[in-house]
mmCIF file of C-alpha atoms in Angstrom:
data_model
loop_
_atom_site.group_PDB
_atom_site.id
_atom_site.type_symbol
_atom_site.label_atom_id
_atom_site.label_comp_id
_atom_site.label_asym_id
_atom_site.label_seq_id
_atom_site.Cartn_x
_atom_site.Cartn_y
_atom_site.Cartn_z
ATOM 1 C CA UNK A 1088 40.430 139.509 164.330
ATOM 2 C CA UNK A 1089 39.379 138.003 167.751
ATOM 3 C CA UNK A 1090 41.885 138.277 170.380
ATOM 4 C CA UNK A 1091 42.845 135.192 169.675
ATOM 5 C CA UNK A 1092 43.957 135.548 166.782
ATOM 6 C CA UNK A 1093 45.652 138.493 167.419
ATOM 7 C CA UNK A 1094 47.404 136.531 169.538
ATOM 8 C CA UNK A 1095 48.806 133.656 167.374
ATOM 9 C CA UNK A 1096 49.448 136.220 165.038
ATOM 10 C CA UNK A 1097 52.716 137.587 167.455
ATOM 11 C CA UNK A 1098 53.480 134.075 168.360
ATOM 12 C CA UNK A 1099 54.269 133.928 164.727
ATOM 13 C CA UNK A 1100 55.761 136.781 164.037
ATOM 14 C CA UNK A 1101 57.875 136.381 167.587
ATOM 15 C CA UNK A 1102 59.404 132.482 166.561
ATOM 16 C CA UNK A 1103 59.949 134.048 163.125
ATOM 17 C CA UNK A 1104 62.084 136.764 164.224
ATOM 18 C CA UNK A 1105 63.677 133.822 167.027
ATOM 19 C CA UNK A 1106 64.839 131.316 163.823
ATOM 20 C CA UNK A 1107 66.390 133.822 161.566
ATOM 21 C CA UNK A 1108 68.223 135.435 164.581
ATOM 22 C CA UNK A 1109 69.329 132.327 166.257
ATOM 23 C CA UNK A 1110 70.792 130.928 161.757
ATOM 24 C CA UNK A 1111 72.492 134.248 162.110
ATOM 25 C CA UNK A 1112 73.947 134.135 164.982
ATOM 26 C CA UNK A 1113 75.293 130.284 163.928
ATOM 27 C CA UNK A 1114 76.783 131.836 161.201
ATOM 28 C CA UNK A 1115 78.462 134.592 162.695
ATOM 29 C CA UNK A 1116 79.098 132.472 165.408
ATOM 30 C CA UNK A 1117 81.708 130.648 162.950
ATOM 31 C CA UNK A 1118 83.679 133.152 161.848
ATOM 32 C CA UNK A 1119 86.311 134.349 163.325
ATOM 33 C CA UNK A 1120 85.857 138.650 162.585
ATOM 34 C CA UNK A 1121 83.082 137.790 164.779
ATOM 35 C CA UNK A 1122 82.664 140.394 167.847
ATOM 36 C CA UNK A 1123 79.931 141.833 170.047
ATOM 37 C CA UNK A 1124 78.930 144.847 168.156
ATOM 38 C CA UNK A 1125 77.986 141.893 164.745
ATOM 39 C CA UNK A 1126 75.303 140.066 167.694
ATOM 40 C CA UNK A 1127 74.523 142.434 168.783
ATOM 41 C CA UNK A 1128 73.148 144.286 164.954
ATOM 42 C CA UNK A 1129 72.320 140.909 163.824
ATOM 43 C CA UNK A 1130 70.223 140.300 166.844
ATOM 44 C CA UNK A 1131 68.306 143.693 166.346
ATOM 45 C CA UNK A 1132 67.671 143.563 163.165
ATOM 46 C CA UNK A 1133 66.280 139.342 163.618
ATOM 47 C CA UNK A 1134 64.421 141.590 166.995
ATOM 48 C CA UNK A 1135 62.598 144.148 164.430
ATOM 49 C CA UNK A 1136 60.902 141.320 162.159
ATOM 50 C CA UNK A 1137 59.033 140.793 164.849
ATOM 51 C CA UNK A 1138 56.926 144.109 164.673
ATOM 52 C CA UNK A 1139 56.601 143.689 160.317
ATOM 53 C CA UNK A 1140 52.762 144.308 160.115
ATOM 54 C CA UNK A 1141 53.068 146.688 162.031
ATOM 55 C CA UNK A 1142 54.888 148.881 160.674
ATOM 56 C CA UNK A 1143 56.840 147.110 157.692
ATOM 57 C CA UNK A 1144 58.364 150.045 156.167
ATOM 58 C CA UNK A 1145 60.011 150.716 159.471
ATOM 59 C CA UNK A 1146 60.553 147.214 159.815
ATOM 60 C CA UNK A 1147 62.876 147.335 156.439
ATOM 61 C CA UNK A 1148 64.045 150.623 157.274
ATOM 62 C CA UNK A 1149 66.288 149.569 161.145
ATOM 63 C CA UNK A 1150 66.425 145.862 158.800
ATOM 64 C CA UNK A 1151 68.589 147.326 156.454
ATOM 65 C CA UNK A 1152 70.708 150.124 157.772
ATOM 66 C CA UNK A 1153 71.989 147.348 160.165
ATOM 67 C CA UNK A 1154 72.299 144.842 157.858
ATOM 68 C CA UNK A 1155 74.223 147.073 155.828
ATOM 69 C CA UNK A 1156 76.619 148.544 158.996
ATOM 70 C CA UNK A 1157 77.123 144.642 160.354
ATOM 71 C CA UNK A 1158 78.803 144.096 156.429
ATOM 72 C CA UNK A 1159 80.193 147.055 156.322
ATOM 73 C CA UNK A 1160 81.682 146.000 159.949
ATOM 74 C CA UNK A 1161 82.206 141.865 159.208
ATOM 75 C CA UNK A 1162 82.549 141.623 156.022
ATOM 76 C CA UNK A 1163 80.199 137.468 156.664
ATOM 77 C CA UNK A 1164 79.075 135.786 153.994
ATOM 78 C CA UNK A 1165 75.393 135.696 152.169
ATOM 79 C CA UNK A 1166 73.391 134.855 155.144
ATOM 80 C CA UNK A 1167 73.396 138.162 156.283
ATOM 81 C CA UNK A 1168 71.039 139.047 154.383
ATOM 82 C CA UNK A 1169 68.319 137.393 156.294
ATOM 83 C CA UNK A 1170 67.095 139.782 158.115
ATOM 84 C CA UNK A 1171 67.005 142.513 155.336
ATOM 85 C CA UNK A 1172 65.187 139.152 153.012
ATOM 86 C CA UNK A 1173 62.443 139.042 155.396
ATOM 87 C CA UNK A 1174 61.739 142.948 155.897
ATOM 88 C CA UNK A 1175 62.285 143.847 151.660
ATOM 89 C CA UNK A 1176 59.148 140.028 151.916
ATOM 90 C CA UNK A 1177 56.491 142.218 154.175
ATOM 91 C CA UNK A 1178 57.320 145.513 152.429
ATOM 92 C CA UNK A 1179 56.732 143.702 149.014
ATOM 93 C CA UNK A 1180 53.968 141.785 150.257
ATOM 94 C CA UNK A 1181 52.039 144.594 151.992
ATOM 95 C CA UNK A 1182 52.361 146.893 147.849
ATOM 96 C CA UNK A 1183 55.614 148.869 149.341
ATOM 97 C CA UNK A 1184 57.271 148.067 145.988
ATOM 98 C CA UNK A 1185 59.505 150.298 145.500
ATOM 99 C CA UNK A 1186 60.503 150.683 149.106
ATOM 100 C CA UNK A 1187 61.411 146.540 149.044
ATOM 101 C CA UNK A 1188 63.313 147.035 145.577
ATOM 102 C CA UNK A 1189 64.980 150.799 147.447
ATOM 103 C CA UNK A 1190 65.648 148.368 151.277
ATOM 104 C CA UNK A 1191 67.523 145.891 148.953
ATOM 105 C CA UNK A 1192 69.445 147.710 146.868
ATOM 106 C CA UNK A 1193 71.106 149.498 149.543
ATOM 107 C CA UNK A 1194 72.368 146.086 151.662
ATOM 108 C CA UNK A 1195 73.597 145.403 148.317
ATOM 109 C CA UNK A 1196 75.665 147.946 147.574
ATOM 110 C CA UNK A 1197 76.443 147.731 151.279
ATOM 111 C CA UNK A 1198 78.355 144.131 150.554
ATOM 112 C CA UNK A 1199 79.795 144.758 146.654
ATOM 113 C CA UNK A 1200 81.681 148.124 148.508
ATOM 114 C CA UNK A 1201 83.084 145.720 151.716
ATOM 115 C CA UNK A 1202 83.439 142.477 149.652
ATOM 116 C CA UNK A 1203 86.785 140.488 149.832
ATOM 117 C CA UNK A 1204 87.740 140.238 145.944
ATOM 118 C CA UNK A 1205 86.074 141.228 142.396
ATOM 119 C CA UNK A 1206 84.932 137.973 141.894
ATOM 120 C CA UNK A 1207 83.524 136.340 144.767
ATOM 121 C CA UNK A 1208 81.917 139.508 145.627
ATOM 122 C CA UNK A 1209 80.253 139.141 141.776
ATOM 123 C CA UNK A 1210 78.983 135.344 142.664
ATOM 124 C CA UNK A 1211 78.130 136.691 146.664
ATOM 125 C CA UNK A 1212 76.162 139.900 145.204
ATOM 126 C CA UNK A 1213 74.846 137.486 142.090
ATOM 127 C CA UNK A 1214 73.319 135.397 144.427
ATOM 128 C CA UNK A 1215 71.746 138.393 146.975
ATOM 129 C CA UNK A 1216 70.507 140.040 144.331
ATOM 130 C CA UNK A 1217 68.236 136.639 142.564
ATOM 131 C CA UNK A 1218 67.275 135.705 146.880
ATOM 132 C CA UNK A 1219 66.592 139.370 147.014
ATOM 133 C CA UNK A 1220 64.364 139.387 143.934
ATOM 134 C CA UNK A 1221 62.161 136.073 145.152
ATOM 135 C CA UNK A 1222 61.556 138.699 147.835
ATOM 136 C CA UNK A 1223 59.618 140.883 146.316
ATOM 137 C CA UNK A 1224 58.667 139.143 143.787
ATOM 138 C CA UNK A 1225 57.087 136.357 146.728
ATOM 139 C CA UNK A 1226 55.673 139.655 148.494
ATOM 140 C CA UNK A 1227 53.240 140.408 145.662
ATOM 141 C CA UNK A 1228 51.873 137.147 144.829
ATOM 142 C CA UNK A 1229 51.243 136.978 148.087
ATOM 143 C CA UNK A 1230 49.693 139.655 148.105
ATOM 144 C CA UNK A 1231 48.035 139.186 144.896
ATOM 145 C CA UNK A 1232 46.902 136.060 146.344
ATOM 146 C CA UNK A 1233 45.529 137.785 149.397
ATOM 147 C CA UNK A 1234 43.018 140.094 147.443
ATOM 148 C CA UNK A 1235 41.332 136.729 145.690
ATOM 149 C CA UNK A 1236 41.179 135.217 148.221
ATOM 150 C CA UNK A 1237 39.515 137.991 149.978
ATOM 151 C CA UNK A 1238 37.695 139.167 146.874
ATOM 152 C CA UNK A 1239 36.409 135.536 145.945
ATOM 153 C CA UNK A 1240 34.460 135.534 150.329
ATOM 154 C CA UNK A 1241 32.824 138.790 149.149
ATOM 155 C CA UNK A 1242 31.767 137.671 146.062
ATOM 156 C CA UNK A 1243 30.682 134.687 148.092
ATOM 157 C CA UNK A 1244 28.658 136.337 150.582
ATOM 158 C CA UNK A 1245 27.015 138.858 148.129
ATOM 159 C CA UNK A 1246 25.665 135.841 146.713
ATOM 160 C CA UNK A 1247 24.571 134.719 149.166
ATOM 161 C CA UNK A 1248 22.898 137.467 150.242
ATOM 162 C CA UNK A 1249 21.096 137.916 146.967
ATOM 163 C CA UNK A 1250 19.966 134.767 146.963
ATOM 164 C CA UNK A 1251 18.649 135.333 150.866
ATOM 165 C CA UNK A 1252 16.916 138.733 148.890
ATOM 166 C CA UNK A 1253 15.727 137.286 145.224
ATOM 167 C CA UNK A 1254 13.998 134.183 147.933
ATOM 168 C CA UNK A 1255 12.464 136.893 149.384
ATOM 169 C CA UNK A 1256 11.563 138.745 146.309
ATOM 170 C CA UNK A 1257 9.525 135.858 145.564
ATOM 171 C CA UNK A 1258 7.883 134.237 148.332
ATOM 172 C CA UNK A 1259 5.884 138.294 149.084
ATOM 173 C CA UNK A 1260 5.529 138.597 145.272
ATOM 174 C CA UNK A 1261 3.920 135.279 145.231
ATOM 175 C CA UNK A 1262 2.586 136.496 148.962
ATOM 176 C CA UNK A 1263 1.012 138.835 146.894
ATOM 177 C CA UNK A 1264 -0.109 137.347 143.950
ATOM 178 C CA UNK A 1265 -2.061 135.110 145.851
ATOM 179 C CA UNK A 1266 -3.484 137.520 148.285
ATOM 180 C CA UNK A 1267 -4.639 139.970 145.156
ATOM 181 C CA UNK A 1268 -6.468 136.297 143.418
ATOM 182 C CA UNK A 1269 -8.513 136.310 146.906
ATOM 183 C CA UNK A 1270 -9.501 139.361 146.775
ATOM 184 C CA UNK A 1271 -10.133 139.634 143.290
ATOM 185 C CA UNK A 1272 -12.245 135.846 142.895
ATOM 186 C CA UNK A 1273 -13.250 135.182 147.280
ATOM 187 C CA UNK A 1274 -14.057 138.267 148.580
ATOM 188 C CA UNK A 1275 -15.991 139.393 145.657
ATOM 189 C CA UNK A 1276 -18.326 135.443 145.561
ATOM 190 C CA UNK A 1277 -18.747 136.117 149.575
ATOM 191 C CA UNK A 1278 -19.554 139.220 149.279
ATOM 192 C CA UNK A 1279 -22.576 138.203 146.038
ATOM 193 C CA UNK A 1280 -23.600 135.524 148.901
ATOM 194 C CA UNK A 1281 -23.913 137.716 152.500
ATOM 195 C CA UNK A 1282 -25.801 140.349 150.141
ATOM 196 C CA UNK A 1283 -28.605 137.769 148.622
ATOM 197 C CA UNK A 1284 -28.313 136.545 152.118
ATOM 198 C CA UNK A 1285 -29.634 139.235 153.318
ATOM 199 C CA UNK A 1286 -31.833 140.697 150.874
ATOM 200 C CA UNK A 1287 -33.948 137.291 151.611
ATOM 201 C CA UNK A 1288 -33.714 138.004 155.592
ATOM 202 C CA UNK A 1289 -34.607 141.757 155.462
ATOM 203 C CA UNK A 1290 -37.700 140.506 151.918
ATOM 204 C CA UNK A 1291 -39.158 137.881 154.060
ATOM 205 C CA UNK A 1292 -39.241 139.584 158.172
ATOM 206 C CA UNK A 1293 -40.576 142.713 155.599
ATOM 207 C CA UNK A 1294 -43.674 140.592 154.672
ATOM 208 C CA UNK A 1295 -44.394 138.694 158.043
ATOM 209 C CA UNK A 1296 -43.108 135.645 157.655
ATOM 210 C CA UNK A 1297 -40.633 133.275 159.897
ATOM 211 C CA UNK A 1298 -37.424 133.541 158.247
ATOM 212 C CA UNK A 1299 -35.665 129.993 157.401
ATOM 213 C CA UNK A 1300 -33.180 129.003 159.913
ATOM 214 C CA UNK A 1301 -30.274 127.908 157.163
ATOM 215 C CA UNK A 1302 -31.238 131.282 155.398
ATOM 216 C CA UNK A 1303 -29.933 132.189 159.232
ATOM 217 C CA UNK A 1304 -27.044 130.678 158.954
ATOM 218 C CA UNK A 1305 -26.213 131.246 155.090
ATOM 219 C CA UNK A 1306 -25.741 134.862 155.908
ATOM 220 C CA UNK A 1307 -23.834 134.301 159.784
ATOM 221 C CA UNK A 1308 -21.660 132.635 157.735
ATOM 222 C CA UNK A 1309 -20.647 134.140 154.863
ATOM 223 C CA UNK A 1310 -20.056 137.077 157.491
ATOM 224 C CA UNK A 1311 -17.662 135.866 159.992
ATOM 225 C CA UNK A 1312 -15.868 134.241 156.386
ATOM 226 C CA UNK A 1313 -15.433 137.831 155.101
ATOM 227 C CA UNK A 1314 -14.204 138.333 158.554
ATOM 228 C CA UNK A 1315 -11.712 136.309 157.837
ATOM 229 C CA UNK A 1316 -10.809 136.930 154.748
ATOM 230 C CA UNK A 1317 -9.546 140.140 156.041
ATOM 231 C CA UNK A 1318 -7.803 138.796 157.973
ATOM 232 C CA UNK A 1319 -6.029 136.616 156.465
ATOM 233 C CA UNK A 1320 -5.251 138.997 153.117
ATOM 234 C CA UNK A 1321 -3.616 141.356 155.841
ATOM 235 C CA UNK A 1322 -1.412 138.642 156.837
ATOM 236 C CA UNK A 1323 -0.222 138.163 153.603
ATOM 237 C CA UNK A 1324 0.063 141.751 152.815
ATOM 238 C CA UNK A 1325 2.093 141.364 156.558
ATOM 239 C CA UNK A 1326 5.424 141.827 154.311
ATOM 240 C CA UNK A 1327 4.610 144.811 152.583
ATOM 241 C CA UNK A 1328 7.559 147.220 152.191
ATOM 242 C CA UNK A 1329 8.105 150.725 154.243
ATOM 243 C CA UNK A 1330 9.839 153.377 153.345
ATOM 244 C CA UNK A 1331 9.591 155.434 150.166
ATOM 245 C CA UNK A 1332 11.617 155.088 146.504
ATOM 246 C CA UNK A 1333 14.536 158.555 147.614
ATOM 247 C CA UNK A 1334 15.176 155.881 150.806
ATOM 248 C CA UNK A 1335 15.845 153.073 148.421
ATOM 249 C CA UNK A 1336 18.215 155.934 146.442
ATOM 250 C CA UNK A 1337 19.421 156.757 149.757
ATOM 251 C CA UNK A 1338 20.369 153.091 150.607
ATOM 252 C CA UNK A 1339 21.407 152.666 146.398
ATOM 253 C CA UNK A 1340 23.894 155.650 147.508
ATOM 254 C CA UNK A 1341 25.258 154.407 151.143
ATOM 255 C CA UNK A 1342 26.432 150.601 149.156
ATOM 256 C CA UNK A 1343 28.266 152.740 146.630
ATOM 257 C CA UNK A 1344 26.202 153.489 143.307
ATOM 258 C CA UNK A 1345 25.975 156.658 141.903
ATOM 259 C CA UNK A 1346 22.860 157.929 141.846
ATOM 260 C CA UNK A 1347 20.784 161.091 141.207
ATOM 261 C CA UNK A 1348 16.675 161.057 142.191
ATOM 262 C CA UNK A 1349 14.581 163.592 141.010
ATOM 263 C CA UNK A 1350 11.190 164.437 141.796
ATOM 264 C CA UNK A 1351 8.435 166.575 139.422
ATOM 265 C CA UNK A 1352 5.532 167.131 139.438
ATOM 266 C CA UNK A 1353 2.401 167.986 141.879
ATOM 267 C CA UNK A 1354 4.076 165.780 144.772
ATOM 268 C CA UNK A 1355 1.141 164.311 146.720
ATOM 269 C CA UNK A 1356 -0.348 160.620 148.565
ATOM 270 C CA UNK A 1357 -0.956 157.998 146.256
ATOM 271 C CA UNK A 1358 -3.013 154.496 145.881
ATOM 272 C CA UNK A 1359 -1.903 151.764 148.300
ATOM 273 C CA UNK A 1360 -1.271 149.181 145.189
ATOM 274 C CA UNK A 1361 0.006 152.282 143.051
ATOM 275 C CA UNK A 1362 2.785 153.291 145.849
ATOM 276 C CA UNK A 1363 2.932 148.964 146.670
ATOM 277 C CA UNK A 1364 4.057 149.352 143.010
ATOM 278 C CA UNK A 1365 6.793 152.726 143.253
ATOM 279 C CA UNK A 1366 8.016 151.785 144.877
ATOM 280 C CA UNK A 1367 9.360 148.083 144.263
ATOM 281 C CA UNK A 1368 10.106 149.609 140.161
ATOM 282 C CA UNK A 1369 12.414 151.301 141.823
ATOM 283 C CA UNK A 1370 13.794 148.304 144.468
ATOM 284 C CA UNK A 1371 13.998 146.435 141.644
ATOM 285 C CA UNK A 1372 15.934 148.702 139.171
ATOM 286 C CA UNK A 1373 18.746 149.902 141.524
ATOM 287 C CA UNK A 1374 19.181 146.613 142.433
ATOM 288 C CA UNK A 1375 19.303 145.378 138.375
ATOM 289 C CA UNK A 1376 22.087 148.445 138.197
ATOM 290 C CA UNK A 1377 23.488 147.488 140.588
ATOM 291 C CA UNK A 1378 24.026 143.651 140.061
ATOM 292 C CA UNK A 1379 24.641 143.804 136.013
ATOM 293 C CA UNK A 1380 25.604 147.720 135.474
ATOM 294 C CA UNK A 1381 29.499 148.237 136.507
ATOM 295 C CA UNK A 1382 30.531 151.545 137.888
ATOM 296 C CA UNK A 1383 28.038 153.503 136.176
ATOM 297 C CA UNK A 1384 25.344 156.450 137.104
ATOM 298 C CA UNK A 1385 22.085 156.375 137.842
ATOM 299 C CA UNK A 1386 19.095 158.346 137.164
ATOM 300 C CA UNK A 1387 16.023 157.952 139.277
ATOM 301 C CA UNK A 1388 12.707 160.394 138.150
ATOM 302 C CA UNK A 1389 9.679 160.144 139.328
ATOM 303 C CA UNK A 1390 6.742 162.387 137.459
ATOM 304 C CA UNK A 1391 3.218 163.070 139.413
ATOM 305 C CA UNK A 1392 1.934 164.872 136.533
ATOM 306 C CA UNK A 1393 0.321 167.910 136.761
ATOM 307 C CA UNK A 1394 -2.739 168.586 138.933
ATOM 308 C CA UNK A 1395 -4.543 166.459 137.277
ATOM 309 C CA UNK A 1396 -2.973 164.355 134.964
ATOM 310 C CA UNK A 1397 -3.672 160.760 136.288
ATOM 311 C CA UNK A 1398 -0.717 159.001 135.838
ATOM 312 C CA UNK A 1399 2.720 158.260 137.385
ATOM 313 C CA UNK A 1400 6.367 158.283 135.676
ATOM 314 C CA UNK A 1401 8.679 156.255 136.454
ATOM 315 C CA UNK A 1402 12.379 156.352 134.715
ATOM 316 C CA UNK A 1403 15.454 154.648 136.277
ATOM 317 C CA UNK A 1404 18.536 154.786 133.897
ATOM 318 C CA UNK A 1405 22.146 153.821 134.188
ATOM 319 C CA UNK A 1406 25.188 154.249 131.778
ATOM 320 C CA UNK A 1407 26.573 151.251 132.122
ATOM 321 C CA UNK A 1408 27.030 147.795 130.401
ATOM 322 C CA UNK A 1409 24.174 146.501 128.520
ATOM 323 C CA UNK A 1410 24.348 146.602 125.055
ATOM 324 C CA UNK A 1411 20.535 146.905 122.627
ATOM 325 C CA UNK A 1412 22.368 144.008 120.170
ATOM 326 C CA UNK A 1413 22.305 142.116 123.407
ATOM 327 C CA UNK A 1414 19.089 141.948 125.301
ATOM 328 C CA UNK A 1415 18.854 140.266 128.379
ATOM 329 C CA UNK A 1416 16.482 137.620 129.320
ATOM 330 C CA UNK A 1417 13.950 138.491 131.436
ATOM 331 C CA UNK A 1418 14.395 137.450 135.372
ATOM 332 C CA UNK A 1419 12.088 136.862 137.762
ATOM 333 C CA UNK A 1420 12.518 140.468 138.818
ATOM 334 C CA UNK A 1421 12.059 142.238 135.640
ATOM 335 C CA UNK A 1422 8.610 139.533 135.288
ATOM 336 C CA UNK A 1423 7.373 140.063 138.569
ATOM 337 C CA UNK A 1424 7.183 143.726 137.588
ATOM 338 C CA UNK A 1425 5.566 144.465 134.455
ATOM 339 C CA UNK A 1426 3.309 141.935 136.392
ATOM 340 C CA UNK A 1427 2.696 144.192 138.946
ATOM 341 C CA UNK A 1428 2.350 147.466 136.541
ATOM 342 C CA UNK A 1429 -0.208 145.268 134.124
ATOM 343 C CA UNK A 1430 -1.695 144.403 137.072
ATOM 344 C CA UNK A 1431 -2.493 148.297 137.216
ATOM 345 C CA UNK A 1432 -3.925 148.590 134.323
ATOM 346 C CA UNK A 1433 0.167 150.135 133.517
ATOM 347 C CA UNK A 1434 3.089 149.990 131.373
ATOM 348 C CA UNK A 1435 6.341 149.178 131.749
ATOM 349 C CA UNK A 1436 9.197 149.456 128.578
ATOM 350 C CA UNK A 1437 12.686 148.124 130.008
ATOM 351 C CA UNK A 1438 15.372 146.622 127.747
ATOM 352 C CA UNK A 1439 19.351 148.423 127.179
ATOM 353 C CA UNK A 1440 19.884 152.657 126.151
ATOM 354 C CA UNK A 1441 20.994 152.773 121.783
ATOM 355 C CA UNK A 1442 23.670 154.701 123.454
ATOM 356 C CA UNK A 1443 24.662 152.610 126.212
ATOM 357 C CA UNK A 1444 23.169 151.457 129.716
ATOM 358 C CA UNK A 1445 19.611 150.466 130.700
ATOM 359 C CA UNK A 1446 16.673 152.222 130.770
ATOM 360 C CA UNK A 1447 13.449 151.164 132.702
ATOM 361 C CA UNK A 1448 10.058 153.249 131.739
ATOM 362 C CA UNK A 1449 7.401 152.678 133.639
ATOM 363 C CA UNK A 1450 3.558 154.396 133.469
ATOM 364 C CA UNK A 1451 0.900 153.120 136.185
ATOM 365 C CA UNK A 1452 -2.452 155.214 135.840
ATOM 366 C CA UNK A 1453 -3.567 157.274 139.237
ATOM 367 C CA UNK A 1454 -7.049 155.655 139.520
ATOM 368 C CA UNK A 1455 -8.997 154.125 142.034
ATOM 369 C CA UNK A 1456 -7.255 150.963 142.645
ATOM 370 C CA UNK A 1457 -8.895 147.090 144.661
#
């Protein structure tokens, strides 16, 4: 909260205290039996309302004690309950329902015990009881409304963050797809052109023939094209993930997701493409669990295999709300995971578990990748 907002709230609370005090003083002024002590009690009980945000229970206690003392001493009308009503409302607003109800009950007990007559006391006590009930109910309603607004704002922020992350992920995946296509098609073709031109130049020089200028131009242009293509591929792959699955697990835990990580096998450096794919698979699986599994527990298992066993196993499971009878429609994330795994010659299984929850199982070969 900014300093200006804090000043505005303090001014509003001070105005509330002044208004309540002014009303109480005005009503008391028309009562011939009002003394200076009564005016002091009204003023102090009303002034306490200025601090209801900082200490709602203390304000309720002060207003109740002073208000009860006032009605016991002066036997005023129902409007004498205004400071206590305000304190009850603010206490209920911040969640102290029992304390608020107790404060109202103490004041009503004092008011009834000193009433001038049975019928009049019953009427006024009933009126005041209704007022206090309304104060508690409106306080709780205001609390629920504020909680709803905060929740709506958080959901909007989370939706915006999720959209941005999804857009960035799709953009990164598209760049990687383009990079793979360029690498698989253009790099191969240009390499062949450069190789054939180099062989032709070598043979011409070996025979003592003059090398045609066009052939030299082809050799030089193909070499330059290879260098430029490598630079373009580096730019397209500049947003590759940095970090490890263990770092992703720590981030998920910091965000409130219950995650356990288990690493088995002979841990060792992975080929770059496999390392990137493993990172993205764990990242997407944890993101989906955080968004769709609810308050679930997630387990991440990474198995490097034994010795020369050439595969990496990644299992991410949760015990959340997924139902095998209603399998989810694959979205961009699951489709991207499957494309990555398939491109590496691996297998991917992503579906609800029979016992409930969702499971992502990837198997990636550890051979050399291009």
